[in-house]
XYZ file of C-alpha atoms in Angstrom:
691
model
C -11.523 -23.860 38.593
C -10.880 -20.152 38.898
C -14.170 -18.381 39.527
C -15.041 -14.781 38.673
C -16.232 -12.698 41.579
C -20.056 -13.137 41.517
C -22.841 -11.561 43.539
C -23.708 -13.353 46.777
C -26.757 -13.503 48.995
C -26.364 -14.735 52.564
C -28.092 -17.980 53.550
C -28.217 -19.523 57.034
C -26.527 -22.724 55.862
C -23.784 -22.739 53.207
C -23.326 -19.734 50.936
C -23.092 -20.546 47.262
C -22.606 -18.209 44.280
C -25.554 -17.922 42.020
C -25.732 -18.002 38.219
C -24.972 -15.056 35.985
C -28.343 -13.424 36.512
C -27.331 -12.638 40.092
C -29.620 -15.135 41.839
C -28.266 -17.261 44.644
C -29.105 -20.470 46.401
C -28.263 -22.314 49.566
C -26.643 -25.698 49.545
C -29.929 -27.384 50.193
C -31.547 -25.592 47.279
C -28.843 -25.376 44.681
C -25.620 -27.337 45.297
C -25.817 -30.991 46.280
C -22.078 -31.672 46.577
C -20.914 -30.871 50.138
C -17.305 -30.649 49.028
C -18.097 -28.125 46.281
C -20.317 -26.145 48.628
C -17.559 -25.928 51.223
C -15.044 -24.870 48.580
C -17.306 -22.129 47.266
C -18.116 -20.971 50.773
C -14.414 -20.739 51.537
C -13.866 -18.725 48.372
C -16.552 -16.322 49.553
C -15.050 -15.933 53.001
C -11.660 -15.259 51.452
C -12.808 -13.180 48.503
C -11.268 -10.153 50.222
C -8.137 -9.276 48.220
C -4.953 -8.349 50.032
C -5.213 -4.792 48.776
C -8.846 -3.881 49.530
C -9.503 -3.934 53.283
C -12.771 -2.079 52.782
C -14.696 -5.204 51.693
C -14.914 -7.604 54.661
C -16.947 -10.791 54.282
C -20.604 -10.342 55.178
C -22.762 -12.727 57.174
C -26.477 -13.091 57.735
C -26.332 -12.268 61.432
C -23.471 -10.855 63.484
C -21.711 -13.221 65.818
C -21.306 -12.210 69.468
C -17.971 -10.503 70.148
C -15.189 -12.729 71.362
C -14.173 -12.168 74.944
C -11.165 -10.050 75.827
C -9.676 -13.060 77.571
C -9.707 -15.042 74.336
C -8.242 -12.219 72.260
C -5.326 -11.462 74.510
C -3.924 -14.702 75.838
C -1.315 -14.636 78.525
C 2.213 -15.200 77.299
C 4.831 -17.465 78.759
C 8.563 -17.694 78.325
C 9.908 -20.059 75.687
C 13.505 -20.781 74.590
C 12.699 -19.242 71.192
C 11.208 -16.088 72.690
C 7.870 -14.918 74.041
C 5.178 -17.334 72.956
C 1.641 -17.928 74.119
C 1.024 -21.078 76.045
C -0.593 -23.626 73.730
C -4.233 -23.733 74.629
C -7.571 -24.332 73.016
C -9.028 -21.690 70.732
C -12.488 -20.600 71.841
C -15.021 -19.354 69.341
C -18.749 -18.797 69.068
C -20.811 -21.361 67.202
C -24.198 -20.753 65.603
C -26.884 -23.396 65.638
C -29.321 -24.070 62.805
C -31.572 -21.208 63.968
C -28.730 -18.697 64.006
C -28.501 -18.555 67.800
C -25.184 -18.570 69.642
C -24.390 -21.836 71.402
C -21.809 -22.771 74.017
C -18.282 -22.111 72.692
C -16.268 -25.176 71.767
C -12.528 -25.705 71.904
C -9.926 -26.631 69.342
C -8.241 -29.416 71.247
C -4.472 -29.189 71.690
C -3.900 -32.571 73.303
C -5.868 -35.808 73.024
C -5.638 -39.180 74.698
C -6.048 -41.950 72.137
C -7.682 -45.154 73.413
C -7.211 -48.036 70.969
C -9.903 -50.660 71.534
C -10.270 -53.767 69.367
C -13.368 -52.384 67.633
C -12.906 -48.617 67.839
C -10.674 -45.671 68.608
C -11.734 -43.168 71.250
C -10.234 -39.682 71.428
C -10.415 -38.033 74.828
C -9.570 -34.308 75.120
C -7.147 -33.811 78.010
C -6.512 -30.083 77.693
C -9.590 -29.087 79.664
C -12.993 -30.276 80.810
C -13.975 -33.153 78.517
C -17.738 -33.253 78.179
C -17.657 -35.636 75.192
C -15.391 -38.133 73.467
C -14.947 -38.921 69.786
C -15.516 -42.563 68.892
C -14.250 -43.856 65.531
C -15.175 -47.305 64.284
C -12.253 -49.487 63.221
C -14.545 -51.277 60.787
C -15.431 -48.423 58.449
C -14.189 -45.174 60.039
C -17.651 -43.904 61.025
C -17.597 -41.253 63.768
C -19.812 -40.163 66.618
C -19.539 -38.254 69.874
C -20.151 -40.215 73.063
C -20.716 -39.037 76.607
C -18.401 -41.391 78.450
C -15.646 -43.948 78.037
C -16.501 -47.672 77.898
C -16.910 -49.564 81.138
C -13.874 -49.659 83.376
C -13.432 -53.388 82.901
C -12.661 -52.985 79.208
C -10.086 -50.226 79.703
C -7.385 -52.799 80.362
C -7.764 -54.120 76.825
C -7.042 -50.723 75.297
C -3.716 -49.221 74.306
C -3.353 -45.599 75.336
C -1.149 -42.840 73.888
C -1.162 -39.063 73.620
C -1.613 -37.300 70.264
C -1.699 -33.607 69.416
C -4.341 -33.300 66.740
C -6.196 -34.978 63.888
C -4.922 -34.363 60.359
C -7.935 -35.991 58.765
C -9.388 -39.192 57.368
C -8.524 -40.772 54.023
C -11.088 -43.145 52.513
C -9.743 -45.873 50.274
C -11.453 -48.690 48.421
C -12.823 -50.545 51.458
C -11.473 -49.011 54.647
C -10.634 -45.592 56.015
C -7.384 -44.382 57.538
C -7.091 -41.813 60.312
C -4.020 -39.550 60.229
C -3.015 -37.997 63.554
C -0.146 -35.865 64.877
C 1.964 -38.211 66.969
C 4.750 -35.766 67.798
C 5.047 -31.994 67.450
C 7.766 -29.396 67.940
C 7.246 -25.748 68.812
C 9.379 -23.820 66.302
C 8.431 -20.224 67.043
C 5.524 -17.835 66.724
C 3.399 -16.092 64.114
C 1.971 -12.737 65.180
C 2.319 -13.744 68.822
C 0.839 -17.246 68.524
C 2.746 -20.512 68.834
C 3.590 -22.437 65.659
C 4.242 -26.182 65.710
C 5.933 -28.437 63.187
C 4.654 -31.977 62.728
C 7.568 -34.169 63.828
C 5.789 -37.470 63.356
C 2.530 -38.638 61.793
C 0.699 -41.851 62.586
C -1.756 -43.670 60.335
C -4.508 -45.548 62.190
C -6.301 -48.084 59.957
C -10.080 -48.408 60.138
C -10.379 -51.335 57.757
C -11.743 -54.301 59.716
C -14.421 -54.659 57.041
C -11.593 -55.765 54.757
C -11.886 -59.243 56.337
C -15.112 -59.869 54.432
C -13.909 -58.358 51.154
C -12.928 -60.272 48.044
C -9.320 -61.186 47.266
C -9.210 -58.608 44.477
C -10.470 -55.899 46.812
C -7.859 -56.855 49.401
C -5.107 -56.663 46.798
C -6.220 -53.246 45.564
C -6.596 -51.932 49.124
C -3.104 -53.162 49.974
C -1.615 -51.374 46.962
C -3.290 -48.108 47.884
C -2.523 -48.350 51.596
C 1.194 -48.820 50.917
C 1.195 -45.350 49.367
C 0.219 -43.964 52.775
C 3.736 -44.756 53.953
C 4.745 -41.610 52.080
C 2.690 -39.601 54.571
C 5.235 -40.427 57.259
C 7.951 -38.806 55.171
C 6.020 -35.645 54.282
C 8.173 -32.700 55.284
C 7.358 -29.115 56.152
C 3.959 -29.517 57.833
C 3.054 -26.704 60.253
C 0.007 -25.793 62.313
C -1.214 -23.499 65.062
C -4.079 -23.914 67.497
C -4.673 -20.162 67.723
C -4.019 -18.406 64.418
C -4.802 -19.000 60.760
C -1.467 -19.842 59.099
C -2.949 -19.913 55.581
C -3.379 -16.125 55.508
C -0.612 -13.533 55.420
C -0.460 -10.762 58.032
C -2.242 -8.199 55.880
C -5.172 -10.466 55.048
C -5.475 -11.491 58.704
C -5.527 -7.846 59.743
C -8.177 -7.020 57.149
C -10.525 -9.871 58.078
C -13.838 -8.736 59.507
C -14.626 -9.344 63.169
C -17.231 -11.945 62.222
C -14.685 -13.900 60.201
C -12.189 -13.893 63.062
C -14.768 -15.595 65.285
C -15.153 -18.545 62.916
C -13.336 -21.833 63.449
C -9.856 -21.829 61.958
C -10.760 -24.282 59.191
C -13.525 -21.952 57.975
C -11.149 -18.984 57.915
C -8.508 -20.937 55.999
C -7.475 -20.216 52.414
C -8.327 -23.541 50.670
C -5.406 -23.434 48.247
C -2.875 -23.420 51.114
C -4.698 -25.930 53.331
C -2.659 -29.133 53.029
C -5.274 -31.390 54.689
C -8.263 -29.763 53.008
C -9.472 -33.011 51.439
C -8.794 -35.201 54.467
C -10.776 -32.890 56.764
C -14.041 -33.518 54.919
C -15.278 -36.503 56.988
C -14.807 -34.469 60.181
C -16.558 -31.475 58.637
C -19.457 -33.687 57.578
C -19.784 -34.857 61.194
C -19.598 -31.243 62.494
C -16.505 -31.931 64.592
C -15.162 -28.387 64.514
C -13.285 -28.774 67.764
C -11.148 -31.572 66.267
C -10.373 -29.841 62.933
C -6.716 -28.814 62.806
C -5.703 -26.808 59.680
C -2.216 -27.732 58.426
C -0.033 -26.019 55.836
C 2.988 -27.337 53.956
C 5.907 -25.030 53.438
C 8.616 -23.568 55.619
C 9.018 -21.548 58.799
C 12.260 -19.819 59.784
C 12.952 -17.100 62.318
C 15.905 -15.145 63.685
C 16.422 -12.779 66.616
C 19.257 -10.280 66.371
C 20.577 -6.973 67.625
C 20.902 -4.112 65.170
C 22.669 -1.407 67.089
C 20.775 -1.212 70.360
C 17.475 -2.418 68.860
C 16.039 -5.940 69.004
C 14.968 -7.231 65.594
C 12.913 -10.362 64.860
C 12.560 -11.614 61.293
C 10.256 -14.467 60.297
C 10.000 -16.240 56.956
C 6.898 -18.312 56.188
C 6.229 -20.285 53.009
C 2.791 -21.593 52.062
C 2.630 -24.219 49.317
C -0.444 -24.300 47.083
C -2.154 -27.699 46.853
C -4.004 -27.142 43.551
C -1.206 -28.536 41.378
C 1.147 -29.976 43.958
C 3.589 -32.745 43.204
C 7.142 -33.658 42.305
C 9.612 -31.791 40.116
C 9.274 -33.699 36.827
C 5.684 -34.893 37.135
C 4.140 -31.491 37.858
C 5.285 -28.768 35.504
C 3.630 -25.701 34.048
C -0.081 -25.037 34.555
C -3.319 -26.923 34.183
C -6.225 -25.743 32.052
C -7.638 -23.706 34.967
C -4.468 -21.660 35.373
C -3.138 -23.310 38.540
C 0.636 -23.720 38.330
C 3.080 -26.227 39.762
C 5.308 -25.330 42.720
C 3.279 -22.247 43.573
C 4.562 -20.937 46.898
C 3.657 -17.766 48.768
C 6.562 -16.456 50.851
C 5.943 -13.899 53.583
C 8.797 -12.045 55.271
C 7.768 -10.504 58.613
C 9.726 -7.951 60.632
C 9.014 -7.038 64.268
C 11.019 -4.285 65.962
C 10.503 -1.034 67.835
C 6.854 -1.989 68.357
C 6.255 -2.088 64.596
C 5.216 -5.109 62.523
C 6.020 -5.177 58.807
C 5.241 -7.835 56.207
C 6.232 -8.363 52.586
C 4.794 -11.096 50.354
C 6.341 -12.653 47.227
C 5.181 -15.612 45.151
C 6.828 -18.148 42.869
C 5.284 -20.556 40.395
C 5.981 -22.500 37.232
C 5.633 -20.898 33.789
C 1.825 -20.599 33.488
C 0.829 -22.517 30.377
C 0.638 -26.184 29.367
C 4.091 -27.763 29.122
C 5.834 -30.816 30.472
C 9.250 -32.419 30.825
C 8.793 -36.183 31.116
C 11.773 -38.135 32.455
C 13.394 -40.540 29.963
C 16.739 -41.420 31.624
C 18.498 -38.437 30.016
C 19.999 -35.872 32.372
C 17.867 -33.051 30.977
C 14.723 -34.250 29.176
C 13.403 -31.985 26.439
C 10.490 -29.622 27.024
C 7.145 -30.249 25.343
C 4.705 -27.359 24.889
C 1.141 -28.669 24.784
C -1.788 -26.902 23.098
C 0.146 -23.826 22.070
C -3.038 -22.033 21.069
C -4.322 -22.325 24.662
C -1.332 -20.507 26.196
C -2.766 -16.938 26.087
C -6.049 -18.029 27.693
C -4.339 -19.944 30.518
C -1.837 -17.158 31.179
C -4.712 -14.691 31.383
C -6.636 -16.899 33.841
C -3.555 -17.286 36.005
C -2.816 -13.571 36.210
C -6.476 -12.718 36.715
C -6.409 -14.909 39.812
C -3.190 -13.276 41.035
C -4.667 -9.808 40.545
C -7.765 -10.711 42.556
C -5.642 -11.958 45.428
C -2.640 -9.632 45.425
C -3.406 -6.591 43.299
C -0.797 -5.498 40.778
C 1.635 -8.181 39.534
C 5.135 -7.968 38.107
C 6.315 -11.232 36.539
C 10.089 -11.799 36.719
C 11.167 -14.521 34.272
C 14.679 -15.898 34.955
C 14.938 -18.644 32.309
C 17.537 -18.695 29.544
C 16.819 -16.663 26.428
C 18.291 -19.289 24.106
C 18.283 -23.074 23.804
C 15.456 -25.326 24.949
C 14.540 -22.948 27.790
C 14.388 -20.124 25.274
C 11.374 -21.698 23.556
C 9.462 -21.625 26.836
C 10.551 -18.070 27.573
C 9.496 -16.845 24.133
C 6.122 -18.563 24.395
C 5.593 -17.023 27.835
C 6.492 -13.541 26.594
C 4.148 -13.895 23.588
C 1.254 -15.219 25.695
C 1.445 -12.490 28.337
C 1.804 -9.649 25.841
C -1.973 -9.091 25.274
C -2.688 -8.593 28.997
C 0.229 -6.313 29.881
C -0.951 -3.102 31.527
C -0.202 -0.812 34.444
C -1.298 -3.661 36.752
C 0.574 -6.496 35.007
C 4.220 -6.118 34.024
C 6.686 -8.627 32.580
C 10.470 -8.506 33.051
C 12.844 -11.038 31.532
C 16.267 -11.499 33.134
C 18.550 -14.182 31.675
C 20.035 -15.300 34.982
C 22.622 -17.741 33.615
C 23.890 -15.416 30.885
C 24.186 -12.351 33.122
C 25.212 -13.923 36.432
C 26.849 -17.125 35.215
C 27.669 -19.544 38.018
C 29.514 -17.182 40.369
C 28.640 -13.509 39.688
C 25.304 -13.371 41.486
C 25.993 -9.830 42.655
C 24.887 -8.826 39.150
C 21.317 -9.326 40.326
C 21.518 -5.630 41.161
C 20.819 -5.103 37.457
C 17.468 -6.810 37.924
C 16.706 -4.768 41.022
C 17.280 -1.582 39.050
C 14.493 -2.693 36.672
C 11.917 -3.408 39.403
C 12.858 -0.853 42.075
C 10.179 1.592 40.946
C 7.535 -1.156 41.207
C 8.602 -2.108 44.750
C 8.596 1.542 45.793
C 5.129 2.139 44.354
C 3.438 -0.937 45.829
C 5.156 -0.890 49.211
C 4.664 -3.400 52.026
C 2.315 -3.951 54.966
C 3.177 -1.987 58.137
C 1.512 -1.640 61.546
C 2.571 0.966 64.093
C 2.939 0.557 67.857
C -0.834 0.784 68.321
C -1.595 -1.913 65.747
C -2.827 0.654 63.220
C -2.101 0.124 59.533
C 0.102 2.861 58.101
C 1.257 1.074 54.934
C -0.270 -1.651 52.790
C 1.117 -3.861 50.059
C -0.781 -3.350 46.810
C 1.156 -5.627 44.472
C 3.289 -8.740 44.346
C 6.459 -9.907 42.605
C 5.976 -13.263 40.855
C 9.317 -14.970 40.150
C 9.965 -18.081 38.086
C 12.766 -20.087 36.535
C 12.304 -23.635 35.233
C 11.995 -25.387 38.599
C 11.245 -22.200 40.594
C 13.855 -23.350 43.089
C 17.498 -22.358 42.758
C 17.586 -19.211 40.623
C 14.250 -18.166 42.075
C 15.417 -18.462 45.673
C 18.561 -16.427 45.017
C 16.450 -13.713 43.405
C 13.737 -13.678 46.063
C 16.334 -13.432 48.832
C 17.823 -10.379 47.099
C 14.394 -8.722 46.848
C 13.556 -9.609 50.450
C 16.848 -8.100 51.601
C 16.228 -4.815 49.768
C 12.692 -4.520 51.165
C 13.869 -5.345 54.687
C 16.421 -2.518 54.522
C 13.642 -0.111 53.495
C 11.465 -1.290 56.383
C 14.272 -0.962 58.941
C 14.952 2.578 57.780
C 11.231 3.404 57.877
C 10.869 2.391 61.543
C 14.112 3.993 62.626
C 16.288 0.935 63.202
C 18.707 1.751 60.368
C 19.958 5.184 59.440
C 19.385 6.569 55.967
C 22.968 5.745 54.930
C 23.167 2.349 56.661
C 22.695 -1.160 55.220
C 22.205 -4.658 56.590
C 25.783 -5.499 55.619
C 26.994 -2.967 58.230
C 25.906 -5.433 60.932
C 27.756 -8.705 60.165
C 25.969 -10.843 62.763
C 22.510 -9.824 61.561
C 23.642 -10.035 57.941
C 24.870 -13.617 58.379
C 21.727 -14.718 60.207
C 19.512 -13.229 57.488
C 21.412 -15.093 54.756
C 21.064 -18.393 56.632
C 17.347 -17.664 57.098
C 16.778 -17.507 53.339
C 19.124 -20.426 52.590
C 17.186 -22.713 54.940
C 13.936 -21.439 53.456
C 15.110 -22.352 49.954
C 16.267 -25.793 51.079
C 12.872 -26.586 52.617
C 10.947 -25.654 49.471
C 13.402 -27.517 47.250
C 13.257 -30.724 49.311
C 9.467 -30.807 49.037
C 9.504 -30.393 45.239
C 12.744 -32.014 44.050
C 13.814 -34.191 46.984
C 17.144 -32.377 47.560
C 18.262 -29.046 49.060
C 18.458 -26.047 46.747
C 21.390 -25.535 44.408
C 23.382 -22.296 44.613
C 22.591 -22.279 48.333
C 26.147 -21.284 49.240
C 25.660 -17.846 47.678
C 22.435 -17.290 49.623
C 24.081 -18.605 52.813
C 27.493 -16.907 52.567
C 27.095 -14.218 49.919
C 29.573 -15.901 47.542
C 30.161 -19.155 45.676
C 32.465 -21.679 47.355
C 34.250 -24.835 46.214
C 32.360 -26.831 48.818
C 29.082 -25.378 47.545
C 29.877 -26.261 43.936
C 30.737 -29.860 44.918
C 27.531 -30.079 46.968
C 25.537 -28.801 43.997
C 27.018 -31.574 41.832
C 26.011 -34.214 44.365
C 22.495 -32.796 44.711
C 22.131 -32.684 40.923
C 22.939 -36.406 40.718
C 20.518 -37.111 43.571
C 17.794 -35.223 41.695
C 18.472 -37.300 38.600
C 18.035 -40.550 40.530
C 14.897 -39.412 42.382
C 13.270 -37.963 39.251
C 13.820 -41.159 37.265
C 13.400 -43.917 39.841
C 11.392 -42.674 42.843
C 9.167 -39.669 42.125
C 6.446 -41.556 40.240
C 5.380 -43.410 43.378
C 5.751 -40.230 45.436
C 3.459 -38.419 42.992
C 0.830 -41.136 43.422
C 1.004 -40.723 47.191
C 0.610 -36.935 46.927
C -2.392 -37.279 44.606
C -3.975 -39.753 47.016
C -3.491 -37.527 50.080
C -4.705 -34.395 48.292
C -7.818 -36.010 46.839
C -6.724 -35.576 43.222
C -7.407 -39.290 42.865
C -10.354 -40.513 44.943
C -10.246 -44.284 45.368
C -13.761 -44.770 46.702
C -15.216 -43.249 43.517
C -13.334 -45.671 41.252
C -14.930 -48.954 42.272
C -14.509 -50.864 39.033
C -11.298 -52.402 40.457
C -9.514 -51.838 37.153
C -5.935 -50.544 37.311
C -5.960 -46.730 37.070
C -3.496 -46.750 34.168
C -3.236 -49.931 32.107
C 0.405 -50.539 31.266
C 1.668 -52.114 28.067
C 3.730 -55.315 27.947
C 7.043 -53.476 27.708
C 6.124 -51.043 30.477
C 4.942 -53.904 32.682
C 8.189 -55.883 32.511
C 10.705 -53.097 31.905
C 13.240 -52.859 34.705
C 16.172 -50.478 34.564
C 18.031 -52.438 37.221
C 17.661 -55.677 35.287
C 18.666 -53.988 32.022
C 21.717 -52.419 33.688
C 22.736 -55.770 35.146
C 22.443 -57.423 31.727
C 24.503 -54.682 30.063
C 27.245 -54.968 32.678
C 27.197 -58.784 32.448
C 27.521 -58.605 28.660
C 30.501 -56.265 28.952
C 32.114 -58.541 31.526
C 31.748 -61.612 29.266
C 33.125 -59.583 26.361
C 36.226 -58.728 28.401
C 36.680 -62.357 29.477
C 36.364 -63.592 25.892
C 38.775 -60.926 24.668
C 41.441 -62.121 27.108
C 41.203 -65.654 25.703
C 41.260 -64.494 22.078
C 45.053 -65.032 21.892
C 44.685 -68.794 22.268
C 41.476 -69.196 20.294
C 40.279 -66.790 17.608
C 36.695 -67.903 18.213
C 36.781 -66.024 21.553
C 37.477 -62.825 19.646
C 34.278 -63.341 17.690
C 32.437 -64.187 20.891
C 33.665 -61.011 22.573
C 32.203 -58.982 19.694
C 28.886 -60.808 20.123
C 28.754 -60.051 23.857
C 29.761 -56.429 23.315
C 27.181 -56.063 20.542
C 24.420 -57.438 22.767
C 25.381 -55.011 25.542
C 25.479 -52.023 23.209
C 22.206 -53.049 21.572
C 20.456 -53.446 24.909
C 21.808 -50.104 26.090
C 20.571 -48.443 22.887
C 17.150 -50.057 23.330
C 16.894 -48.772 26.906
C 17.988 -45.326 25.765
C 15.414 -45.234 22.964
C 12.618 -46.362 25.318
C 13.830 -44.495 28.390
C 10.370 -43.426 29.557
C 9.341 -47.062 29.956
C 12.214 -47.730 32.347
C 11.462 -44.893 34.764
C 9.259 -44.818 37.846
C 6.010 -43.282 36.585
C 2.760 -42.277 38.347
C -0.071 -44.770 37.936
C -3.068 -43.104 39.576
C -3.786 -39.651 38.243
C -2.552 -37.848 35.177
C -2.634 -34.067 35.215
C -5.230 -32.369 33.042
C -3.744 -30.792 29.934
């Protein structure tokens, strides 16, 4: 839930907020749930808002300064530009008495030994003084000093992996997720960024052999959902830098925070493997903990005049209400919204580094749009009286993290979308102030399907806000000369197509301001004056929008041709039609299972807690046996028999009557399926969102 900023007192173990009277307690004295304690501790470490660098996190005792060698790693040449050689991150670790211990490494390469009874992970990126042993019976972990005897090595399979994602505990066994293949895609503030090319799931479920038949069946059903992990797109990580924080928050972190392991620095809401890391955290395996984000990473290098310009675009997807397009809409009762993505645009040129952050997220109150075989299911607003409270909680959280907020609402003013827009406008009205603004822009009415250049009308309405709240800027010496004190929050219905077009326009305008500020562009110049750079920048945002859309809807973004080429094209319109049909199929017949897999991986549904072996959602008779494929086959068969009977009606009038019977059965069955459309779709079975 969203927590108000309380008073904290530092404890040598975990730091936990105290009750309203200002008292505090350590984990041992007050909070008995390790997961909750870790979450609250992370909130404390990251309680520093983006706009107040004067309040760094405070710790009980200062950590020893990190060595100069570890701060400034040597760089090596890479096809994508200057990148640091991937190496282990070194940091100071405090023991239980608060004394500094020998620094440990975040391993960048591991040799996986697969024995019949256990897995052993051997670090191969440096001196290996210990090995991680994981039981294949129950997933228990321990560090060992040496590999098994040489004679047993021949019975082990050996492969190289590049990190541990985490461990997922199911009903009986546990499953270890590791990075099987990685790809270096670029850099973030001078540190290498890798994309997960391939995941591997290693089962630790030998204890399943002694389990009951019902347990085996349930375990099999849950484990099949892990296949979705292999298809998870947009996973990124770095061994050296915290990808969950934007440039400004990284710059404003205190020195003590920068010395912590990456997983302790991480922003929990953007940490994709937050739940799966818990078994490793419980075993104090900091050197194996690899923080992973889901989102997008794009970068371009271009010449603007005689100056080199690098632009990076990073998206960070929030995991609080993550899921698929139709099964995660709106907000939950705590104010967390679906498809919440933080997008950071970074510019490096002339020795300067500039950053600008935008966010997107679903309309922040309780509403849903459940698939029912229609192309556009109707919107249902739930608990209308709760809307103002949830909107307030959502914007309170945004203000704590980003400062001032301007909400840009792009949905239609009329029709079914209009009801949502009106409810949003009414709910946000009581909290509007100098720090929270609301702007409605009917994208479809003003821009239609081809006149997206009319977005300049929207820019005219928010230009003063962008000018007042600026962007983050470092000079050649790494000194902050500008800071971003507010954020633009954009939404449409899906927060995909219209939102991406709008965010790309805002990002373009801000980039022009930054380039003029650092002397790359003249006062009367624009990005469009440099066609090569202009084209690369458009492709950058188009690819960014496609990545976010694929993760949420299963298809690339619509209207991508305008973002990519600056105009609508016939090919783009045809592609949009195809992607719209693909979305219809996925939403109705595939996304329910995908939603279950996401909830399982994110810990929204914890199998080991639900040990009653009862199905998570008990289906009715119709829902159990309803099959759209079978119904479609029966309808088509009925129509075929009707046609055959109609052809023979000339010789025998009884065939005419029979053709009407077959046609009537087909129409009746089709009407039944249409009336009960929700029962014939692929629906989630594990976890239903809180409303």
